[in-house]
Amino acid sequence: MKIKISFIIFGLALISLITGFASGLIRIHAYSKTSDESDLFIKGLGNGYNIGNSLDACDWSKMFTNTNGNSTETSWGTTAISEEFIKVLEEQGFGIIRVPVTYMNHIDSDGNIDANWLDRVAEVVDMIIQHNMYCVIDIHHDTGNDGWIRASRKSYSNDKNRVENLIHQIADRFKDYDDHLILEGFNEMVDEDCHWENAPISSLVAMNKWNQLFVDTVRATGGGNSDRYLLVNTYAATVNAKNIYFFDMPKDSAKDRIIVGVHNYAGPKNLKKSFSIINSLRKRGYPVIIGEYGNTANADYDRADFVKSYIEQCKEYGCCPIWWDNGQDPEKKADTSFALYKRSSGEAYFQDILDAITNKIAED
């Protein structure tokens, strides 16, 4: 009788295991080392800076209205990105600049991009590359809590053609650029219920489908895009064990040319824990860029010392960190400002933090 019960229990367990694999609930992640080429590329990027709240500024009430030119760039109170400011970033020693870009106000209902807007994006990209830095451009507030691209079966079905058209135009515009340009997919994509944690499996699977569409569409444009480094984020780009566990590396016609992105705003208390979670991606052989990190001006600890610790963790785990700067005046909005520069003049708000990021040592 005991043997019979044991066989029943074993059979039920086996059925559960098979069902888990079939549904995607159970996954086996093979551990491997990142390629030497990828490691060298990530190391060569240095440390980075986000020019946030500029080309990503938007008006969610005017989606698909194809607003002319760069009319949204300064709508959130920041100064238009200038070559003078790009020079400041170069002189500080930044190696990579991330330029978040939102398209919802610059496309029509089919996803056709206003040519003037794409020209402005290219103008900023050119300035950065001409000043000897790498550049990342993404699809930013088109995702997120108020965005129109969602990590769900419904959104994938309804919006796939428009998104594919959008990606194709971006990729085609930049296909002749060299590896100093990294194309990033979707910034912080969540589902219709705005789950950042504890998202249903269907949402995590949908995120993987969007990433695959991004990679396939970019590669199909040819030219430099055939083997360009691409950056794809985990669900919501969060450092969350479940979101990372269900992340699937997209299949790719190019070998070892996809980087995984996360955003890690952990503070001092959770810093080591957050990197242990990020390391689960590294153990799977994936190069990692931390596309956003930082702390606000009202932090109750020494921000520069914390950044030094953060950079050390990045070095230990082989990640490239990119500071999030939203351009807000730290004296007026200390609780929400991540700004390190007054962009209109290039004046540093916090030179000690900038030096900690770029590893400059102040002379006594």
mmCIF file of C-alpha atoms in Angstrom:
data_model
loop_
_atom_site.group_PDB
_atom_site.id
_atom_site.type_symbol
_atom_site.label_atom_id
_atom_site.label_comp_id
_atom_site.label_asym_id
_atom_site.label_seq_id
_atom_site.Cartn_x
_atom_site.Cartn_y
_atom_site.Cartn_z
ATOM 1 C CA MET A 1 0.000 0.000 0.000
ATOM 2 C CA LYS A 2 2.837 2.370 0.902
ATOM 3 C CA ILE A 3 4.537 1.584 -2.412
ATOM 4 C CA LYS A 4 1.321 2.321 -4.307
ATOM 5 C CA ILE A 5 0.885 5.678 -2.529
ATOM 6 C CA SER A 6 4.514 6.529 -3.228
ATOM 7 C CA PHE A 7 3.998 5.854 -6.946
ATOM 8 C CA ILE A 8 0.893 8.076 -6.924
ATOM 9 C CA ILE A 9 2.777 10.900 -5.207
ATOM 10 C CA PHE A 10 5.684 10.474 -7.630
ATOM 11 C CA GLY A 11 3.295 10.507 -10.582
ATOM 12 C CA LEU A 12 1.574 13.664 -9.391
ATOM 13 C CA ALA A 13 4.924 15.346 -8.817
ATOM 14 C CA LEU A 14 6.079 14.346 -12.302
ATOM 15 C CA ILE A 15 2.875 15.700 -13.871
ATOM 16 C CA SER A 16 3.307 18.940 -11.918
ATOM 17 C CA LEU A 17 6.905 19.213 -13.101
ATOM 18 C CA ILE A 18 6.003 18.604 -16.749
ATOM 19 C CA THR A 19 3.134 21.093 -16.517
ATOM 20 C CA GLY A 20 5.493 23.636 -14.977
ATOM 21 C CA PHE A 21 7.970 23.319 -17.832
ATOM 22 C CA ALA A 22 5.224 23.438 -20.457
ATOM 23 C CA SER A 23 3.671 26.587 -18.985
ATOM 24 C CA GLY A 24 6.972 28.342 -18.445
ATOM 25 C CA LEU A 25 6.571 28.347 -14.652
ATOM 26 C CA ILE A 26 9.732 26.284 -14.240
ATOM 27 C CA ARG A 27 12.900 27.197 -16.074
ATOM 28 C CA ILE A 28 16.399 25.834 -16.095
ATOM 29 C CA HIS A 29 19.024 28.536 -16.444
ATOM 30 C CA ALA A 30 22.387 27.309 -17.605
ATOM 31 C CA TYR A 31 25.283 29.093 -15.936
ATOM 32 C CA SER A 32 28.069 30.279 -18.190
ATOM 33 C CA LYS A 33 30.727 32.959 -18.460
ATOM 34 C CA THR A 34 30.128 36.115 -20.470
ATOM 35 C CA SER A 35 32.201 36.274 -23.624
ATOM 36 C CA ASP A 36 35.565 37.999 -23.381
ATOM 37 C CA GLU A 37 34.470 40.390 -26.122
ATOM 38 C CA SER A 38 31.348 41.415 -24.192
ATOM 39 C CA ASP A 39 33.303 41.868 -20.979
ATOM 40 C CA LEU A 40 35.798 44.110 -22.735
ATOM 41 C CA PHE A 41 33.006 46.121 -24.350
ATOM 42 C CA ILE A 42 31.225 46.703 -21.022
ATOM 43 C CA LYS A 43 34.487 47.663 -19.342
ATOM 44 C CA GLY A 44 35.300 50.053 -22.181
ATOM 45 C CA LEU A 45 32.040 51.947 -21.697
ATOM 46 C CA GLY A 46 33.248 53.386 -18.415
ATOM 47 C CA ASN A 47 30.654 55.046 -16.195
ATOM 48 C CA GLY A 48 27.636 56.857 -17.542
ATOM 49 C CA TYR A 49 25.109 59.648 -17.223
ATOM 50 C CA ASN A 50 21.441 59.993 -18.229
ATOM 51 C CA ILE A 51 20.201 63.232 -19.771
ATOM 52 C CA GLY A 52 16.722 62.666 -18.364
ATOM 53 C CA ASN A 53 13.554 64.763 -18.624
ATOM 54 C CA SER A 54 14.649 66.144 -21.996
ATOM 55 C CA LEU A 55 13.939 64.103 -25.116
ATOM 56 C CA ASP A 56 11.789 61.850 -22.941
ATOM 57 C CA ALA A 57 9.535 64.724 -21.765
ATOM 58 C CA CYS A 58 6.002 64.209 -23.014
ATOM 59 C CA ASP A 59 2.303 64.952 -22.697
ATOM 60 C CA TRP A 60 0.309 61.789 -22.071
ATOM 61 C CA SER A 61 -2.918 63.546 -23.083
ATOM 62 C CA LYS A 62 -1.647 64.045 -26.636
ATOM 63 C CA MET A 63 -0.602 60.587 -27.754
ATOM 64 C CA PHE A 64 -0.294 59.937 -31.493
ATOM 65 C CA THR A 65 -0.748 63.604 -32.388
ATOM 66 C CA ASN A 66 2.587 63.869 -34.218
ATOM 67 C CA THR A 67 3.623 67.145 -32.557
ATOM 68 C CA ASN A 68 6.075 68.987 -34.770
ATOM 69 C CA GLY A 69 9.807 69.041 -34.073
ATOM 70 C CA ASN A 70 11.333 69.262 -30.616
ATOM 71 C CA SER A 71 8.421 71.086 -28.970
ATOM 72 C CA THR A 72 8.346 68.657 -26.024
ATOM 73 C CA GLU A 73 12.073 68.700 -25.213
ATOM 74 C CA THR A 74 11.926 71.616 -22.767
ATOM 75 C CA SER A 75 8.313 71.117 -21.652
ATOM 76 C CA TRP A 76 9.351 69.713 -18.278
ATOM 77 C CA GLY A 77 11.560 72.662 -17.439
ATOM 78 C CA THR A 78 14.973 71.486 -18.588
ATOM 79 C CA THR A 79 17.233 73.299 -21.028
ATOM 80 C CA ALA A 80 17.534 71.941 -24.561
ATOM 81 C CA ILE A 81 20.525 69.614 -24.875
ATOM 82 C CA SER A 82 23.468 71.616 -26.182
ATOM 83 C CA GLU A 83 26.901 70.764 -27.505
ATOM 84 C CA GLU A 84 28.386 72.892 -24.732
ATOM 85 C CA PHE A 85 26.817 70.621 -22.139
ATOM 86 C CA ILE A 86 27.969 67.500 -23.981
ATOM 87 C CA LYS A 87 31.522 68.909 -23.809
ATOM 88 C CA VAL A 88 31.139 69.264 -20.031
ATOM 89 C CA LEU A 89 30.220 65.586 -19.758
ATOM 90 C CA GLU A 90 33.179 64.582 -21.912
ATOM 91 C CA GLU A 91 35.606 66.665 -19.860
ATOM 92 C CA GLN A 92 34.285 65.169 -16.622
ATOM 93 C CA GLY A 93 35.258 61.754 -17.928
ATOM 94 C CA PHE A 94 31.953 60.062 -18.662
ATOM 95 C CA GLY A 95 32.235 57.222 -21.141
ATOM 96 C CA ILE A 96 28.605 56.594 -22.022
ATOM 97 C CA ILE A 97 25.579 58.873 -22.205
ATOM 98 C CA ARG A 98 22.029 57.538 -22.159
ATOM 99 C CA VAL A 99 19.447 59.701 -23.902
ATOM 100 C CA PRO A 100 15.912 58.643 -22.996
ATOM 101 C CA VAL A 101 13.497 59.319 -25.872
ATOM 102 C CA THR A 102 9.696 59.328 -25.874
ATOM 103 C CA TYR A 103 7.820 59.061 -29.176
ATOM 104 C CA MET A 104 4.118 59.166 -28.275
ATOM 105 C CA ASN A 105 3.735 62.869 -29.124
ATOM 106 C CA HIS A 106 5.755 62.540 -32.332
ATOM 107 C CA ILE A 107 4.033 59.635 -34.070
ATOM 108 C CA ASP A 108 0.682 59.149 -35.740
ATOM 109 C CA SER A 109 -1.708 56.300 -34.988
ATOM 110 C CA ASP A 110 0.303 53.965 -37.220
ATOM 111 C CA GLY A 111 3.589 54.737 -35.496
ATOM 112 C CA ASN A 112 5.045 56.935 -38.244
ATOM 113 C CA ILE A 113 7.603 59.268 -36.649
ATOM 114 C CA ASP A 114 7.736 62.996 -37.363
ATOM 115 C CA ALA A 115 10.929 63.475 -39.391
ATOM 116 C CA ASN A 116 11.858 66.622 -37.452
ATOM 117 C CA TRP A 117 11.766 64.716 -34.174
ATOM 118 C CA LEU A 118 13.980 61.925 -35.459
ATOM 119 C CA ASP A 119 16.346 64.579 -36.806
ATOM 120 C CA ARG A 120 16.613 66.079 -33.326
ATOM 121 C CA VAL A 121 17.309 62.681 -31.760
ATOM 122 C CA ALA A 122 20.043 62.099 -34.368
ATOM 123 C CA GLU A 123 21.497 65.559 -33.702
ATOM 124 C CA VAL A 124 21.953 64.743 -30.016
ATOM 125 C CA VAL A 125 23.366 61.294 -30.774
ATOM 126 C CA ASP A 126 25.874 62.835 -33.186
ATOM 127 C CA MET A 127 27.036 65.372 -30.605
ATOM 128 C CA ILE A 128 27.719 62.656 -28.066
ATOM 129 C CA ILE A 129 29.584 60.350 -30.429
ATOM 130 C CA GLN A 130 31.598 63.220 -31.892
ATOM 131 C CA HIS A 131 32.761 63.958 -28.355
ATOM 132 C CA ASN A 132 34.190 60.474 -27.980
ATOM 133 C CA MET A 133 31.477 58.918 -25.847
ATOM 134 C CA TYR A 134 29.136 56.004 -26.354
ATOM 135 C CA CYS A 135 25.431 56.771 -26.651
ATOM 136 C CA VAL A 136 22.287 54.832 -25.731
ATOM 137 C CA ILE A 137 18.817 55.766 -26.983
ATOM 138 C CA ASP A 138 15.665 53.990 -25.859
ATOM 139 C CA ILE A 139 11.864 54.012 -26.081
ATOM 140 C CA HIS A 140 11.041 55.668 -22.782
ATOM 141 C CA HIS A 141 7.659 56.940 -21.498
ATOM 142 C CA ASP A 142 5.832 55.072 -24.229
ATOM 143 C CA THR A 143 6.123 52.374 -21.548
ATOM 144 C CA GLY A 144 5.570 52.684 -17.801
ATOM 145 C CA ASN A 145 2.456 53.325 -15.720
ATOM 146 C CA ASP A 146 0.963 55.792 -18.198
ATOM 147 C CA GLY A 147 2.455 54.448 -21.405
ATOM 148 C CA TRP A 148 0.712 52.822 -24.340
ATOM 149 C CA ILE A 149 3.012 49.808 -24.786
ATOM 150 C CA ARG A 150 2.188 47.230 -22.133
ATOM 151 C CA ALA A 151 3.595 43.880 -21.092
ATOM 152 C CA SER A 152 0.481 41.903 -21.858
ATOM 153 C CA ARG A 153 -0.997 39.610 -24.501
ATOM 154 C CA LYS A 154 -3.637 42.257 -25.239
ATOM 155 C CA SER A 155 -1.136 45.046 -25.896
ATOM 156 C CA TYR A 156 1.120 42.783 -27.935
ATOM 157 C CA SER A 157 -1.816 41.834 -30.120
ATOM 158 C CA ASN A 158 -3.218 45.359 -30.466
ATOM 159 C CA ASP A 159 0.002 47.387 -30.684
ATOM 160 C CA LYS A 160 2.511 45.029 -32.302
ATOM 161 C CA ASN A 161 2.312 46.541 -35.799
ATOM 162 C CA ARG A 162 2.612 50.118 -34.564
ATOM 163 C CA VAL A 163 5.547 49.264 -32.293
ATOM 164 C CA GLU A 164 7.285 47.290 -35.015
ATOM 165 C CA ASN A 165 6.914 50.252 -37.388
ATOM 166 C CA LEU A 166 8.317 52.582 -34.731
ATOM 167 C CA ILE A 167 11.330 50.379 -34.056
ATOM 168 C CA HIS A 168 11.997 49.892 -37.763
ATOM 169 C CA GLN A 169 12.184 53.641 -38.402
ATOM 170 C CA ILE A 170 14.540 54.238 -35.469
ATOM 171 C CA ALA A 171 16.774 51.346 -36.465
ATOM 172 C CA ASP A 172 16.797 52.307 -40.133
ATOM 173 C CA ARG A 173 17.785 55.888 -39.311
ATOM 174 C CA PHE A 174 20.824 54.736 -37.315
ATOM 175 C CA LYS A 175 21.858 51.601 -39.204
ATOM 176 C CA ASP A 176 25.034 53.192 -40.575
ATOM 177 C CA TYR A 177 26.371 54.193 -37.145
ATOM 178 C CA ASP A 178 29.211 52.225 -35.582
ATOM 179 C CA ASP A 179 29.281 50.506 -32.187
ATOM 180 C CA HIS A 180 29.404 53.829 -30.328
ATOM 181 C CA LEU A 181 25.608 53.741 -30.582
ATOM 182 C CA ILE A 182 23.697 51.213 -28.515
ATOM 183 C CA LEU A 183 20.009 50.823 -29.306
ATOM 184 C CA GLU A 184 17.895 50.064 -26.257
ATOM 185 C CA GLY A 185 14.416 48.620 -26.402
ATOM 186 C CA PHE A 186 11.732 49.457 -23.860
ATOM 187 C CA ASN A 187 12.511 51.452 -20.737
ATOM 188 C CA GLU A 188 10.318 50.265 -17.842
ATOM 189 C CA MET A 189 7.498 48.240 -19.340
ATOM 190 C CA VAL A 190 4.705 47.095 -17.038
ATOM 191 C CA ASP A 191 1.302 45.535 -17.623
ATOM 192 C CA GLU A 192 -2.123 47.230 -17.540
ATOM 193 C CA ASP A 193 -2.325 46.764 -13.778
ATOM 194 C CA CYS A 194 1.029 48.510 -13.337
ATOM 195 C CA HIS A 195 2.652 45.616 -11.523
ATOM 196 C CA TRP A 196 6.278 46.388 -10.680
ATOM 197 C CA GLU A 197 6.532 43.307 -8.492
ATOM 198 C CA ASN A 198 4.463 40.128 -8.348
ATOM 199 C CA ALA A 199 3.408 40.464 -11.964
ATOM 200 C CA PRO A 200 1.515 37.483 -13.394
ATOM 201 C CA ILE A 201 3.552 35.072 -15.479
ATOM 202 C CA SER A 202 1.664 36.133 -18.589
ATOM 203 C CA SER A 203 3.023 39.687 -18.193
ATOM 204 C CA LEU A 204 6.595 38.464 -17.800
ATOM 205 C CA VAL A 205 6.217 36.273 -20.886
ATOM 206 C CA ALA A 206 4.772 39.202 -22.847
ATOM 207 C CA MET A 207 7.824 41.286 -21.926
ATOM 208 C CA ASN A 208 10.031 38.603 -23.434
ATOM 209 C CA LYS A 209 7.974 38.700 -26.646
ATOM 210 C CA TRP A 210 8.402 42.474 -26.913
ATOM 211 C CA ASN A 211 12.166 42.102 -26.448
ATOM 212 C CA GLN A 212 12.284 39.486 -29.184
ATOM 213 C CA LEU A 213 10.330 41.751 -31.526
ATOM 214 C CA PHE A 214 12.778 44.570 -30.816
ATOM 215 C CA VAL A 215 15.824 42.438 -31.600
ATOM 216 C CA ASP A 216 14.318 40.897 -34.753
ATOM 217 C CA THR A 217 13.164 44.256 -36.113
ATOM 218 C CA VAL A 218 16.493 46.000 -35.530
ATOM 219 C CA ARG A 219 18.532 43.176 -37.051
ATOM 220 C CA ALA A 220 16.302 43.087 -40.148
ATOM 221 C CA THR A 221 17.337 46.634 -41.107
ATOM 222 C CA GLY A 222 20.893 45.451 -41.828
ATOM 223 C CA GLY A 223 23.976 47.635 -42.021
ATOM 224 C CA GLY A 224 25.582 48.228 -38.660
ATOM 225 C CA ASN A 225 22.442 46.906 -37.000
ATOM 226 C CA SER A 226 23.316 43.388 -38.142
ATOM 227 C CA ASP A 227 25.658 43.025 -35.192
ATOM 228 C CA ARG A 228 25.205 46.198 -33.154
ATOM 229 C CA TYR A 229 25.121 45.834 -29.385
ATOM 230 C CA LEU A 230 21.489 45.993 -28.279
ATOM 231 C CA LEU A 231 20.187 46.603 -24.780
ATOM 232 C CA VAL A 232 17.040 44.843 -23.567
ATOM 233 C CA ASN A 233 15.549 45.270 -20.113
ATOM 234 C CA THR A 234 13.931 42.862 -17.733
ATOM 235 C CA TYR A 235 10.248 43.322 -16.920
ATOM 236 C CA ALA A 236 9.896 46.869 -15.488
ATOM 237 C CA ALA A 237 13.716 46.963 -15.516
ATOM 238 C CA THR A 238 13.554 46.227 -11.800
ATOM 239 C CA VAL A 239 16.059 44.379 -9.663
ATOM 240 C CA ASN A 240 13.475 41.834 -8.634
ATOM 241 C CA ALA A 241 14.272 38.134 -8.325
ATOM 242 C CA LYS A 242 11.045 36.949 -9.981
ATOM 243 C CA ASN A 243 11.277 39.406 -12.866
ATOM 244 C CA ILE A 244 14.863 38.390 -13.505
ATOM 245 C CA TYR A 245 14.123 34.677 -13.157
ATOM 246 C CA PHE A 246 11.521 34.880 -15.934
ATOM 247 C CA PHE A 247 13.685 37.004 -18.216
ATOM 248 C CA ASP A 248 14.553 35.178 -21.444
ATOM 249 C CA MET A 249 17.500 36.308 -23.533
ATOM 250 C CA PRO A 250 16.108 36.974 -27.025
ATOM 251 C CA LYS A 251 17.291 34.733 -29.821
ATOM 252 C CA ASP A 252 19.715 36.626 -32.004
ATOM 253 C CA SER A 253 21.359 36.226 -35.390
ATOM 254 C CA ALA A 254 24.446 38.008 -34.002
ATOM 255 C CA LYS A 255 26.602 36.231 -31.443
ATOM 256 C CA ASP A 256 27.015 37.729 -27.956
ATOM 257 C CA ARG A 257 25.680 41.140 -28.931
ATOM 258 C CA ILE A 258 22.821 41.621 -26.494
ATOM 259 C CA ILE A 259 23.227 43.370 -23.147
ATOM 260 C CA VAL A 260 20.681 43.020 -20.350
ATOM 261 C CA GLY A 261 19.507 46.176 -18.613
ATOM 262 C CA VAL A 262 18.171 46.780 -15.110
ATOM 263 C CA HIS A 263 17.557 49.924 -13.064
ATOM 264 C CA ASN A 264 18.899 49.756 -9.534
ATOM 265 C CA TYR A 265 18.033 52.530 -7.095
ATOM 266 C CA ALA A 266 19.056 50.560 -4.008
ATOM 267 C CA GLY A 267 20.355 52.559 -1.063
ATOM 268 C CA PRO A 268 23.163 51.682 1.362
ATOM 269 C CA LYS A 269 21.121 49.120 3.322
ATOM 270 C CA ASN A 270 20.111 47.056 0.284
ATOM 271 C CA LEU A 271 23.111 47.630 -1.972
ATOM 272 C CA LYS A 272 24.824 44.253 -1.612
ATOM 273 C CA LYS A 273 21.539 42.368 -1.782
ATOM 274 C CA SER A 274 20.571 44.147 -4.998
ATOM 275 C CA PHE A 275 23.858 43.215 -6.655
ATOM 276 C CA SER A 276 23.509 39.599 -5.587
ATOM 277 C CA ILE A 277 20.228 39.556 -7.551
ATOM 278 C CA ILE A 278 21.844 41.282 -10.539
ATOM 279 C CA ASN A 279 24.614 38.700 -10.371
ATOM 280 C CA SER A 280 22.077 36.003 -11.246
ATOM 281 C CA LEU A 281 22.066 37.530 -14.740
ATOM 282 C CA ARG A 282 25.852 37.577 -14.838
ATOM 283 C CA LYS A 283 25.943 33.908 -13.823
ATOM 284 C CA ARG A 284 23.817 33.115 -16.862
ATOM 285 C CA GLY A 285 26.513 34.680 -19.028
ATOM 286 C CA TYR A 286 24.776 37.991 -19.717
ATOM 287 C CA PRO A 287 26.599 41.345 -19.837
ATOM 288 C CA VAL A 288 24.740 43.943 -17.749
ATOM 289 C CA ILE A 289 24.188 47.687 -17.948
ATOM 290 C CA ILE A 290 22.524 49.398 -14.999
ATOM 291 C CA GLY A 291 20.631 51.910 -17.091
ATOM 292 C CA GLU A 292 19.544 54.022 -14.121
ATOM 293 C CA TYR A 293 20.721 54.496 -10.554
ATOM 294 C CA GLY A 294 21.111 57.403 -8.161
ATOM 295 C CA ASN A 295 19.849 59.097 -5.029
ATOM 296 C CA THR A 296 17.984 62.330 -4.385
ATOM 297 C CA ALA A 297 19.436 65.522 -2.958
ATOM 298 C CA ASN A 298 17.727 64.978 0.398
ATOM 299 C CA ALA A 299 19.410 61.602 1.046
ATOM 300 C CA ASP A 300 20.306 61.204 4.746
ATOM 301 C CA TYR A 301 23.769 59.753 4.061
ATOM 302 C CA ASP A 302 26.948 60.880 2.353
ATOM 303 C CA ARG A 303 25.987 60.606 -1.292
ATOM 304 C CA ALA A 304 29.530 60.708 -2.686
ATOM 305 C CA ASP A 305 30.723 57.945 -0.346
ATOM 306 C CA PHE A 306 27.722 55.862 -1.314
ATOM 307 C CA VAL A 307 28.463 56.330 -5.010
ATOM 308 C CA LYS A 308 32.022 55.129 -4.433
ATOM 309 C CA SER A 309 30.623 51.962 -2.843
ATOM 310 C CA TYR A 310 28.146 51.582 -5.701
ATOM 311 C CA ILE A 311 30.865 51.864 -8.331
ATOM 312 C CA GLU A 312 32.951 49.285 -6.475
ATOM 313 C CA GLN A 313 30.033 46.848 -6.612
ATOM 314 C CA CYS A 314 29.732 47.490 -10.347
ATOM 315 C CA LYS A 315 33.418 46.742 -10.807
ATOM 316 C CA GLU A 316 33.151 43.562 -8.753
ATOM 317 C CA TYR A 317 30.218 42.271 -10.785
ATOM 318 C CA GLY A 318 31.287 43.643 -14.166
ATOM 319 C CA CYS A 319 28.376 46.044 -14.715
ATOM 320 C CA CYS A 320 28.265 49.451 -16.384
ATOM 321 C CA PRO A 321 26.376 52.029 -14.243
ATOM 322 C CA ILE A 322 24.564 55.065 -15.719
ATOM 323 C CA TRP A 323 23.491 57.788 -13.256
ATOM 324 C CA TRP A 324 19.924 59.100 -13.590
ATOM 325 C CA ASP A 325 19.823 62.935 -13.790
ATOM 326 C CA ASN A 326 16.357 64.440 -14.163
ATOM 327 C CA GLY A 327 17.504 68.074 -14.345
ATOM 328 C CA GLN A 328 15.512 69.237 -11.324
ATOM 329 C CA ASP A 329 16.965 71.995 -9.140
ATOM 330 C CA PRO A 330 18.169 70.296 -5.927
ATOM 331 C CA GLU A 331 17.527 73.402 -3.846
ATOM 332 C CA LYS A 332 13.892 73.648 -4.938
ATOM 333 C CA LYS A 333 13.054 69.948 -5.224
ATOM 334 C CA ALA A 334 15.477 68.133 -2.932
ATOM 335 C CA ASP A 335 13.140 65.163 -2.455
ATOM 336 C CA THR A 336 12.897 64.390 -6.183
ATOM 337 C CA SER A 337 16.065 65.874 -7.691
ATOM 338 C CA PHE A 338 18.740 63.530 -9.016
ATOM 339 C CA ALA A 339 20.458 66.409 -10.830
ATOM 340 C CA LEU A 340 24.233 66.742 -10.677
ATOM 341 C CA TYR A 341 24.454 69.649 -13.120
ATOM 342 C CA LYS A 342 22.732 72.917 -13.842
ATOM 343 C CA ARG A 343 22.359 72.134 -17.509
ATOM 344 C CA SER A 344 21.876 75.698 -18.718
ATOM 345 C CA SER A 345 25.415 76.591 -17.629
ATOM 346 C CA GLY A 346 27.117 73.224 -17.164
ATOM 347 C CA GLU A 347 27.862 74.175 -13.561
ATOM 348 C CA ALA A 348 28.152 71.225 -11.178
ATOM 349 C CA TYR A 349 25.755 71.024 -8.278
ATOM 350 C CA PHE A 350 27.726 68.201 -6.642
ATOM 351 C CA GLN A 351 31.284 67.940 -7.905
ATOM 352 C CA ASP A 352 32.183 65.339 -5.272
ATOM 353 C CA ILE A 353 29.536 62.958 -6.617
ATOM 354 C CA LEU A 354 30.623 63.546 -10.199
ATOM 355 C CA ASP A 355 34.224 62.796 -9.243
ATOM 356 C CA ALA A 356 33.138 59.650 -7.405
ATOM 357 C CA ILE A 357 31.312 58.445 -10.518
ATOM 358 C CA THR A 358 34.176 59.089 -12.908
ATOM 359 C CA ASN A 359 36.827 58.001 -10.397
ATOM 360 C CA LYS A 360 38.578 61.357 -10.266
ATOM 361 C CA ILE A 361 40.577 62.021 -7.111
ATOM 362 C CA ALA A 362 40.546 65.591 -5.886
ATOM 363 C CA GLU A 363 43.962 67.025 -5.114
ATOM 364 C CA ASP A 364 44.605 68.331 -1.604
#
